[in-house]
């Protein structure tokens, strides 16, 4: 598992929008407040039952509110054999503050 900063992720997505599978592990009400385009919502507690839907060969960026849940999920995915897992440092909150000033904060 590797950390990726919001700025680095933004730059990489601008260069190649399909570079990563964006896995949002927050709750649905949080996702409705703010989310990244093309991200897929699978709440943290539902990850084990959705593992078969994730591609172990794809680069996956795990996203939550401040980075704690995503770090736990990224570590879990790494332990399950996913080789290219990244944790968005600071979560969606850091993204909003550093990359998208129009995104809602909560």
N, CA, C and O atoms as a MOPAC input file, in Angstrom:
PM7 MOZYME 1SCF
protein

 N      0.83800 1    -1.17300 1     0.00000 1
 C      0.00000 1     0.00000 1     0.00000 1
 C      0.88600 1     1.24100 1     0.00000 1
 O      1.88000 1     1.31400 1     0.72300 1
 N      0.50800 1     2.20600 1    -0.82000 1
 C      1.26700 1     3.44000 1    -0.97700 1
 C      0.34100 1     4.62900 1    -0.77600 1
 O     -0.84100 1     4.56500 1    -1.11600 1
 N      0.86800 1     5.70300 1    -0.23000 1
 C      0.10800 1     6.94600 1    -0.09100 1
 C      0.20900 1     7.73500 1    -1.39100 1
 O      1.24900 1     7.72900 1    -2.05000 1
 N     -0.87600 1     8.41500 1    -1.75600 1
 C     -0.84700 1     9.32500 1    -2.89600 1
 C     -1.49200 1    10.63600 1    -2.44900 1
 O     -2.57300 1    10.63800 1    -1.86100 1
 N     -0.82100 1    11.74200 1    -2.73300 1
 C     -1.34300 1    13.04900 1    -2.32700 1
 C     -2.46500 1    13.47600 1    -3.27000 1
 O     -2.50800 1    13.03300 1    -4.41800 1
 N     -3.36400 1    14.32500 1    -2.80300 1
 C     -4.41500 1    14.81700 1    -3.68600 1
 C     -3.85700 1    15.47700 1    -4.94700 1
 O     -4.37900 1    15.26100 1    -6.04100 1
 N     -2.79700 1    16.28100 1    -4.80200 1
 C     -2.23300 1    16.97000 1    -5.95000 1
 C     -1.64800 1    15.99400 1    -6.96700 1
 O     -1.82700 1    16.16500 1    -8.17300 1
 N     -0.96000 1    14.98900 1    -6.48500 1
 C     -0.38000 1    13.99100 1    -7.37500 1
 C     -1.47300 1    13.20800 1    -8.09400 1
 O     -1.38100 1    12.96700 1    -9.29700 1
 N     -2.50000 1    12.81200 1    -7.35900 1
 C     -3.60900 1    12.07900 1    -7.97300 1
 C     -4.30400 1    12.94700 1    -9.01800 1
 O     -4.62200 1    12.47200 1   -10.10800 1
 N     -4.53800 1    14.20500 1    -8.69400 1
 C     -5.19500 1    15.10800 1    -9.64200 1
 C     -4.38900 1    15.20500 1   -10.93600 1
 O     -4.95200 1    15.12100 1   -12.02700 1
 N     -3.08900 1    15.37800 1   -10.81700 1
 C     -2.23300 1    15.48600 1   -12.00000 1
 C     -2.28100 1    14.19800 1   -12.82400 1
 O     -2.39600 1    14.24500 1   -14.04900 1
 N     -2.19300 1    13.06800 1   -12.16100 1
 C     -2.21600 1    11.79500 1   -12.87600 1
 C     -3.56100 1    11.54700 1   -13.55800 1
 O     -3.60600 1    11.00200 1   -14.66100 1
 N     -4.65200 1    11.94200 1   -12.90800 1
 C     -5.97800 1    11.77000 1   -13.51200 1
 C     -6.18700 1    12.72200 1   -14.68900 1
 O     -6.90300 1    12.39200 1   -15.63500 1
 N     -5.56300 1    13.90700 1   -14.63400 1
 C     -5.65800 1    14.83700 1   -15.75900 1
 C     -4.91700 1    14.25900 1   -16.97200 1
 O     -5.35900 1    14.41400 1   -18.11000 1
 N     -3.80500 1    13.60300 1   -16.71800 1
 C     -3.02900 1    13.00300 1   -17.80000 1
 C     -3.69500 1    11.75000 1   -18.35400 1
 O     -3.64700 1    11.49200 1   -19.55700 1
 N     -4.32000 1    10.96900 1   -17.46600 1
 C     -4.97600 1     9.73200 1   -17.87900 1
 C     -6.15000 1     9.45400 1   -16.93500 1
 O     -5.95500 1     8.86400 1   -15.87300 1
 N     -7.36700 1     9.87100 1   -17.30800 1
 C     -8.53100 1     9.70500 1   -16.43200 1
 C     -8.81500 1     8.24900 1   -16.04300 1
 O     -9.49400 1     7.99500 1   -15.04800 1
 N     -8.30400 1     7.30400 1   -16.81500 1
 C     -8.53400 1     5.88200 1   -16.52700 1
 C     -7.35300 1     5.23900 1   -15.79000 1
 O     -7.28500 1     4.01500 1   -15.67800 1
 N     -6.43800 1     6.05000 1   -15.29600 1
 C     -5.22400 1     5.52300 1   -14.67200 1
 C     -5.51500 1     4.70500 1   -13.41800 1
 O     -4.78100 1     3.77000 1   -13.10100 1
 N     -6.58100 1     5.05300 1   -12.70900 1
 C     -6.89600 1     4.41400 1   -11.43800 1
 C     -8.37900 1     4.06400 1   -11.35400 1
 O     -9.22600 1     4.71500 1   -11.96600 1
 N     -8.66500 1     3.03000 1   -10.59000 1
 C    -10.02100 1     2.74400 1   -10.15000 1
 C    -10.16300 1     3.48700 1    -8.82800 1
 O     -9.41000 1     3.23100 1    -7.88900 1
 N    -11.11600 1     4.39600 1    -8.74900 1
 C    -11.30600 1     5.21900 1    -7.55500 1
 C    -12.35800 1     4.56500 1    -6.66600 1
 O    -13.54600 1     4.57200 1    -6.98800 1
 N    -11.92000 1     4.01000 1    -5.56100 1
 C    -12.78500 1     3.27900 1    -4.63900 1
 C    -13.07800 1     4.13200 1    -3.41900 1
 O    -12.19800 1     4.36100 1    -2.58900 1
 N    -14.30000 1     4.59700 1    -3.31000 1
 C    -14.73100 1     5.42300 1    -2.18400 1
 C    -15.35700 1     4.50900 1    -1.13600 1
 O    -16.32200 1     3.80100 1    -1.42400 1
 N    -14.81200 1     4.52100 1     0.07600 1
 C    -15.27000 1     3.59900 1     1.11300 1
 C    -16.08800 1     4.28800 1     2.21200 1
 O    -16.28000 1     3.73200 1     3.29300 1
 N    -16.56400 1     5.49600 1     1.92600 1
 C    -17.39200 1     6.21100 1     2.89900 1
 C    -18.82600 1     5.67600 1     2.85600 1
 O    -19.13100 1     4.74000 1     2.11700 1
 N    -19.67700 1     6.27400 1     3.64400 1
 C    -21.09400 1     5.91000 1     3.67700 1
 C    -21.83700 1     6.68600 1     2.58500 1
 O    -21.37900 1     7.74800 1     2.16300 1
 N    -22.97600 1     6.16400 1     2.12600 1
 C    -23.72100 1     6.84100 1     1.04100 1
 C    -24.03100 1     8.31200 1     1.31300 1
 O    -23.93800 1     9.13200 1     0.40000 1
 N    -24.39600 1     8.66300 1     2.54400 1
 C    -24.72000 1    10.07200 1     2.82200 1
 C    -23.49200 1    10.96100 1     2.65000 1
 O    -23.62000 1    12.11700 1     2.24600 1
 N    -22.30800 1    10.43900 1     2.95000 1
 C    -21.07700 1    11.21000 1     2.76700 1
 C    -20.76600 1    11.37300 1     1.28500 1
 O    -20.36500 1    12.44600 1     0.83400 1
 N    -20.95400 1    10.30000 1     0.54400 1
 C    -20.70200 1    10.31700 1    -0.89800 1
 C    -21.59900 1    11.33500 1    -1.58900 1
 O    -21.17500 1    11.98700 1    -2.54300 1
 N    -22.82800 1    11.47800 1    -1.11600 1
 C    -23.75400 1    12.44600 1    -1.70700 1
 C    -23.29400 1    13.87900 1    -1.47900 1
 O    -23.57800 1    14.75400 1    -2.29600 1
 N    -22.60000 1    14.12800 1    -0.39900 1
 C    -22.12700 1    15.48400 1    -0.08900 1
 C    -20.98400 1    15.87900 1    -1.02200 1
 O    -20.96200 1    16.99000 1    -1.55000 1
 N    -20.04200 1    14.96800 1    -1.21900 1
 C    -18.86700 1    15.26300 1    -2.04300 1
 C    -18.26300 1    13.95200 1    -2.53700 1
 O    -18.13600 1    12.99200 1    -1.77600 1
 N    -17.89100 1    13.92000 1    -3.82100 1
 C    -17.23100 1    12.73300 1    -4.36200 1
 C    -16.41700 1    13.10500 1    -5.58700 1
 O    -16.61100 1    14.16000 1    -6.18900 1
 N    -15.51000 1    12.22100 1    -5.93800 1
 C    -14.70700 1    12.41700 1    -7.13900 1
 C    -15.43200 1    11.80800 1    -8.33100 1
 O    -16.05100 1    10.75100 1    -8.21800 1
 N    -15.35100 1    12.47800 1    -9.46800 1
 C    -15.94000 1    11.94600 1   -10.69400 1
 C    -15.39600 1    10.54700 1   -10.95300 1
 O    -14.21500 1    10.27500 1   -10.73700 1
 N    -16.25500 1     9.68500 1   -11.40900 1
 C    -15.90600 1     8.30500 1   -11.77000 1
 C    -15.50500 1     7.43100 1   -10.59300 1
 O    -15.00200 1     6.32500 1   -10.79300 1
 N    -15.71700 1     7.90500 1    -9.36800 1
 C    -15.43200 1     7.04900 1    -8.22300 1
 C    -16.59000 1     6.08000 1    -8.00700 1
 O    -17.73000 1     6.36200 1    -8.37700 1
 N    -16.28200 1     4.94200 1    -7.40500 1
 C    -17.27900 1     3.91000 1    -7.12600 1
 C    -17.41000 1     3.78200 1    -5.61700 1
 O    -16.41700 1     3.62000 1    -4.90800 1
 N    -18.63500 1     3.85700 1    -5.13600 1
 C    -18.90000 1     3.76800 1    -3.70800 1
 C    -19.11800 1     2.31600 1    -3.28700 1
 O    -20.02900 1     1.64200 1    -3.76800 1
 N    -18.26200 1     1.85700 1    -2.38200 1
 C    -18.47100 1     0.59000 1    -1.68100 1
 C    -18.09100 1     0.88100 1    -0.22600 1
 O    -16.90500 1     0.93700 1     0.10000 1
 N    -19.08200 1     1.06700 1     0.64900 1
 C    -18.76200 1     1.38500 1     2.04100 1
 C    -17.80000 1     0.37300 1     2.66100 1
 O    -17.81100 1    -0.81100 1     2.32600 1
 N    -16.98400 1     0.86500 1     3.55700 1
 C    -15.91200 1     0.07900 1     4.16700 1
 C    -16.40300 1    -1.28100 1     4.66000 1
 O    -15.75000 1    -2.29500 1     4.41600 1
 N    -17.52900 1    -1.31500 1     5.34300 1
 C    -17.99700 1    -2.57500 1     5.92400 1
 C    -18.50100 1    -3.56600 1     4.87500 1
 O    -18.78300 1    -4.71800 1     5.20400 1
 N    -18.61900 1    -3.13400 1     3.61700 1
 C    -19.08700 1    -4.01900 1     2.55600 1
 C    -17.95100 1    -4.50000 1     1.64100 1
 O    -18.19200 1    -5.28200 1     0.72000 1
 N    -16.74300 1    -4.05100 1     1.88000 1
 C    -15.61000 1    -4.41000 1     1.02500 1
 C    -15.41500 1    -5.93200 1     0.92200 1
 O    -15.26800 1    -6.44000 1    -0.19000 1
 N    -15.40900 1    -6.67600 1     2.03700 1
 C    -15.15500 1    -8.12200 1     1.91000 1
 C    -16.12100 1    -8.83400 1     0.95800 1
 O    -15.71100 1    -9.73500 1     0.22600 1
 N    -17.36700 1    -8.44800 1     0.96100 1
 C    -18.34000 1    -9.11600 1     0.09100 1
 C    -18.27200 1    -8.63900 1    -1.35900 1
 O    -18.92900 1    -9.21800 1    -2.22500 1
 N    -17.49900 1    -7.60500 1    -1.63700 1
 C    -17.38200 1    -7.07000 1    -3.00000 1
 C    -15.99300 1    -7.29600 1    -3.60200 1
 O    -15.70200 1    -6.78200 1    -4.68200 1
 N    -15.13800 1    -8.05100 1    -2.92600 1
 C    -13.77400 1    -8.27200 1    -3.42000 1
 C    -13.74800 1    -8.83000 1    -4.83600 1
 O    -12.88400 1    -8.45800 1    -5.63000 1
 N    -14.68500 1    -9.71800 1    -5.16200 1
 C    -14.68000 1   -10.34600 1    -6.49200 1
 C    -14.96000 1    -9.33200 1    -7.59900 1
 O    -14.67800 1    -9.60000 1    -8.76600 1
 N    -15.51400 1    -8.16700 1    -7.24500 1
 C    -15.81700 1    -7.12800 1    -8.23400 1
 C    -14.60200 1    -6.25600 1    -8.53200 1
 O    -14.61900 1    -5.47500 1    -9.48300 1
 N    -13.55600 1    -6.38300 1    -7.73200 1
 C    -12.36800 1    -5.55000 1    -7.89000 1
 C    -11.29200 1    -6.32100 1    -8.64700 1
 O    -11.12200 1    -7.52600 1    -8.45900 1
 N    -10.57700 1    -5.61200 1    -9.49700 1
 C     -9.53400 1    -6.20800 1   -10.32100 1
 C     -8.18700 1    -6.12000 1    -9.59600 1
 O     -7.69400 1    -5.02200 1    -9.33600 1
 N     -7.59900 1    -7.25500 1    -9.27300 1
 C     -6.33300 1    -7.28200 1    -8.54000 1
 C     -5.17900 1    -6.69900 1    -9.34200 1
 O     -4.15000 1    -6.34400 1    -8.76800 1
 N     -5.33000 1    -6.59400 1   -10.65800 1
 C     -4.26500 1    -6.07100 1   -11.51600 1
 C     -4.38100 1    -4.56400 1   -11.75100 1
 O     -3.46000 1    -3.94800 1   -12.28700 1
 N     -5.49800 1    -3.97600 1   -11.35700 1
 C     -5.74000 1    -2.55400 1   -11.60500 1
 C     -5.19500 1    -1.70500 1   -10.46000 1
 O     -5.17700 1    -2.13700 1    -9.30700 1
 N     -4.75400 1    -0.50600 1   -10.78700 1
 C     -4.34600 1     0.44500 1    -9.75600 1
 C     -5.61600 1     0.96400 1    -9.08100 1
 O     -6.52000 1     1.46900 1    -9.74700 1
 N     -5.67400 1     0.83700 1    -7.76000 1
 C     -6.84900 1     1.24500 1    -6.99200 1
 C     -6.45700 1     2.33000 1    -6.01100 1
 O     -5.52200 1     2.15600 1    -5.22900 1
 N     -7.17300 1     3.46200 1    -6.04800 1
 C     -7.00600 1     4.50300 1    -5.04600 1
 C     -8.21400 1     4.42600 1    -4.11300 1
 O     -9.36000 1     4.51300 1    -4.55400 1
 N     -7.94000 1     4.26200 1    -2.82600 1
 C     -8.99900 1     4.15700 1    -1.82500 1
 C     -9.18900 1     5.53000 1    -1.18900 1
 O     -8.23000 1     6.19800 1    -0.80400 1
 N    -10.46900 1     5.93300 1    -1.08900 1
 C    -10.82400 1     7.28700 1    -0.65600 1
 C    -11.81500 1     7.21800 1     0.49800 1
 O    -12.76200 1     6.43200 1     0.46600 1
 N    -11.59300 1     8.04700 1     1.52000 1
 C    -12.58700 1     8.22200 1     2.58300 1
 C    -12.63100 1     9.70700 1     2.94100 1
 O    -12.26600 1    10.54600 1     2.11700 1
 N    -13.06900 1    10.04600 1     4.15000 1
 C    -13.20900 1    11.45000 1     4.52200 1
 C    -11.86700 1    12.09600 1     4.86200 1
 O    -11.51000 1    13.12500 1     4.28700 1
 N    -11.12400 1    11.50100 1     5.79100 1
 C     -9.84500 1    12.07800 1     6.21100 1
 C     -8.65200 1    11.15400 1     6.01500 1
 O     -7.51600 1    11.56100 1     6.26100 1
 N     -8.88000 1     9.92800 1     5.58000 1
 C     -7.77800 1     9.03300 1     5.28600 1
 C     -7.61100 1     7.84900 1     6.21100 1
 O     -6.76900 1     6.99100 1     5.94700 1
 N     -8.37500 1     7.76800 1     7.27900 1
 C     -8.19900 1     6.65000 1     8.21400 1
 C     -8.87000 1     5.37700 1     7.70100 1
 O     -8.25100 1     4.31400 1     7.67900 1
 N    -10.12300 1     5.48100 1     7.29300 1
 C    -10.81300 1     4.29800 1     6.77300 1
 C    -10.14300 1     3.80400 1     5.49900 1
 O     -9.96800 1     2.60000 1     5.30800 1
 N     -9.77400 1     4.72800 1     4.63700 1
 C     -9.14900 1     4.32500 1     3.37500 1
 C     -7.81300 1     3.63400 1     3.61800 1
 O     -7.46800 1     2.68900 1     2.90900 1
 N     -7.07000 1     4.08800 1     4.59800 1
 C     -5.79500 1     3.43400 1     4.90900 1
 C     -6.04100 1     2.00900 1     5.38500 1
 O     -5.31300 1     1.09400 1     4.99900 1
 N     -7.05400 1     1.81100 1     6.21400 1
 C     -7.39000 1     0.46500 1     6.68800 1
 C     -7.83000 1    -0.43500 1     5.53800 1
 O     -7.41900 1    -1.59300 1     5.46000 1
 N     -8.66400 1     0.09500 1     4.64600 1
 C     -9.13000 1    -0.70000 1     3.50600 1
 C     -7.96800 1    -0.98800 1     2.55600 1
 O     -7.84500 1    -2.10300 1     2.05000 1
 N     -7.12400 1    -0.00100 1     2.31300 1
 C     -5.97100 1    -0.21300 1     1.43100 1
 C     -5.07800 1    -1.31400 1     1.99300 1
 O     -4.61400 1    -2.17600 1     1.24700 1
 N     -4.83700 1    -1.29000 1     3.28100 1
 C     -4.03600 1    -2.32900 1     3.91900 1
 C     -4.71600 1    -3.69000 1     3.75900 1
 O     -4.05400 1    -4.67900 1     3.44400 1
 N     -6.03000 1    -3.74600 1     3.97500 1
 C     -6.78500 1    -4.98700 1     3.82300 1
 C     -6.66900 1    -5.51600 1     2.39100 1
 O     -6.42500 1    -6.70500 1     2.18500 1
 N     -6.84300 1    -4.63100 1     1.40400 1
 C     -6.74100 1    -5.05200 1     0.00400 1
 C     -5.34500 1    -5.58000 1    -0.30400 1
 O     -5.18800 1    -6.57200 1    -1.01500 1
 N     -4.35400 1    -4.91700 1     0.22800 1
 C     -2.97800 1    -5.37300 1     0.04500 1
 C     -2.81300 1    -6.79400 1     0.59800 1
 O     -2.17300 1    -7.63700 1    -0.03200 1
 N     -3.37700 1    -7.05000 1     1.74600 1
 C     -3.29900 1    -8.37100 1     2.37000 1
 C     -4.08200 1    -9.42400 1     1.58000 1
 O     -3.81500 1   -10.62000 1     1.69800 1
 N     -5.04700 1    -8.97400 1     0.77500 1
 C     -5.85400 1    -9.89000 1    -0.02200 1
 C     -5.24900 1   -10.14000 1    -1.40500 1
 O     -5.85500 1   -10.81100 1    -2.24000 1
 N     -4.05800 1    -9.60100 1    -1.64100 1
 C     -3.36000 1    -9.87400 1    -2.88800 1
 C     -3.49300 1    -8.80500 1    -3.96400 1
 O     -3.08400 1    -9.02200 1    -5.10500 1
 N     -4.05500 1    -7.66100 1    -3.61700 1
 C     -4.13300 1    -6.55300 1    -4.56900 1
 C     -2.77500 1    -5.86300 1    -4.55800 1
 O     -2.32800 1    -5.38000 1    -3.51800 1
 N     -2.12100 1    -5.81800 1    -5.71200 1
 C     -0.73800 1    -5.37300 1    -5.76700 1
 C     -0.50600 1    -3.89800 1    -5.96700 1
 O      0.60200 1    -3.41500 1    -5.73300 1
 N     -1.53000 1    -3.15600 1    -6.40000 1
 C     -1.34300 1    -1.73700 1    -6.71200 1
 C     -2.41900 1    -0.90900 1    -6.01400 1
 O     -3.32300 1    -0.37400 1    -6.65600 1
 N     -2.30600 1    -0.81500 1    -4.69400 1
 C     -3.30500 1    -0.11700 1    -3.88300 1
 C     -2.69100 1     1.16100 1    -3.33800 1
 O     -1.57400 1     1.16100 1    -2.82200 1
 N     -3.43800 1     2.24500 1    -3.46200 1
 C     -2.99200 1     3.56700 1    -3.01900 1
 C     -4.03800 1     4.16100 1    -2.08200 1
 O     -5.24000 1     4.00400 1    -2.30000 1
 N     -3.57900 1     4.83200 1    -1.05400 1
 C     -4.45500 1     5.51800 1    -0.10400 1
 C     -4.37300 1     7.01300 1    -0.38200 1
 O     -3.27900 1     7.57600 1    -0.42100 1
 N     -5.52400 1     7.66300 1    -0.57600 1
 C     -5.53900 1     9.11500 1    -0.79600 1
 C     -5.26500 1     9.81700 1     0.52900 1
 O     -6.11300 1     9.83100 1     1.42200 1
 N     -4.08400 1    10.39400 1     0.64700 1
 C     -3.66700 1    11.07400 1     1.87200 1
 C     -4.62200 1    12.22100 1     2.21000 1
 O     -4.84400 1    13.11800 1     1.39600 1
 N     -5.17500 1    12.17800 1     3.40600 1
 C     -6.06700 1    13.24700 1     3.85300 1
 C     -7.48500 1    13.12300 1     3.34500 1
 O     -8.34200 1    13.92700 1     3.71100 1
 N     -7.75300 1    12.13200 1     2.50900 1
 C     -9.10400 1    11.85200 1     2.04100 1
 C     -9.73000 1    12.93900 1     1.18400 1
 O     -9.05200 1    13.81900 1     0.65400 1
 N    -11.04600 1    12.84400 1     1.06800 1
 C    -11.80600 1    13.77500 1     0.23600 1
 C    -11.71200 1    15.19900 1     0.79700 1
 O    -11.82600 1    16.17400 1     0.05500 1
 N    -11.50300 1    15.30800 1     2.11100 1
 C    -11.35000 1    16.61800 1     2.72900 1
 C    -10.10300 1    17.31200 1     2.18900 1
 O    -10.15500 1    18.49200 1     1.84000 1
 N     -8.99800 1    16.60300 1     2.11700 1
 C     -7.75700 1    17.18300 1     1.58100 1
 C     -7.91800 1    17.50400 1     0.09800 1
 O     -7.41800 1    18.52400 1    -0.37700 1
 N     -8.61600 1    16.63400 1    -0.63200 1
 C     -8.86400 1    16.89200 1    -2.05300 1
 C     -9.61300 1    18.21400 1    -2.21100 1
 O     -9.24100 1    19.05300 1    -3.03200 1
 N    -10.67300 1    18.39200 1    -1.41700 1
 C    -11.47200 1    19.61600 1    -1.50600 1
 C    -10.64100 1    20.84700 1    -1.15800 1
 O    -10.77200 1    21.88700 1    -1.80400 1
 N     -9.80900 1    20.73900 1    -0.16600 1
 C     -9.01300 1    21.88500 1     0.28300 1
 C     -7.85400 1    22.21100 1    -0.65900 1
 O     -7.47500 1    23.37500 1    -0.79000 1
 N     -7.28300 1    21.18600 1    -1.32400 1
 C     -6.07900 1    21.40300 1    -2.12000 1
 C     -6.30700 1    21.37600 1    -3.63200 1
 O     -5.51000 1    21.92500 1    -4.39300 1
 N     -7.40800 1    20.72900 1    -4.06900 1
 C     -7.58800 1    20.52900 1    -5.51000 1
 C     -8.90000 1    21.07300 1    -6.05800 1
 O     -8.97400 1    21.40600 1    -7.24100 1
 N     -9.92300 1    21.17200 1    -5.24100 1
 C    -11.25500 1    21.56100 1    -5.73100 1
 C    -11.96200 1    22.41900 1    -4.70700 1
 O    -12.72100 1    21.92000 1    -3.87600 1
 N    -11.70600 1    23.72000 1    -4.77100 1
 C    -12.28000 1    24.63800 1    -3.77700 1
 C    -13.80300 1    24.72800 1    -3.86300 1
 O    -14.44500 1    25.24200 1    -2.94700 1
 N    -14.38000 1    24.23700 1    -4.95000 1
 C    -15.83600 1    24.24300 1    -5.08700 1
 C    -16.51500 1    23.04100 1    -4.46100 1
 O    -17.74200 1    22.99100 1    -4.37500 1
 N    -15.72600 1    22.07400 1    -4.02500 1
 C    -16.29100 1    20.86000 1    -3.41700 1
 C    -16.73900 1    21.15300 1    -1.99500 1
 O    -16.07400 1    21.88200 1    -1.25800 1
 N    -17.86700 1    20.58000 1    -1.62000 1
 C    -18.40000 1    20.77300 1    -0.27600 1
 C    -17.50000 1    20.14800 1     0.77400 1
 O    -16.94500 1    19.06900 1     0.57000 1
 N    -17.36300 1    20.82400 1     1.88200 1
 C    -16.64900 1    20.30400 1     3.05000 1
 C    -17.68300 1    19.89000 1     4.08300 1
 O    -18.75600 1    20.48700 1     4.17300 1
 N    -17.36100 1    18.88000 1     4.85200 1
 C    -18.26200 1    18.47400 1     5.93400 1
 C    -17.45600 1    17.92000 1     7.08200 1
 O    -18.02300 1    17.51900 1     8.09800 1

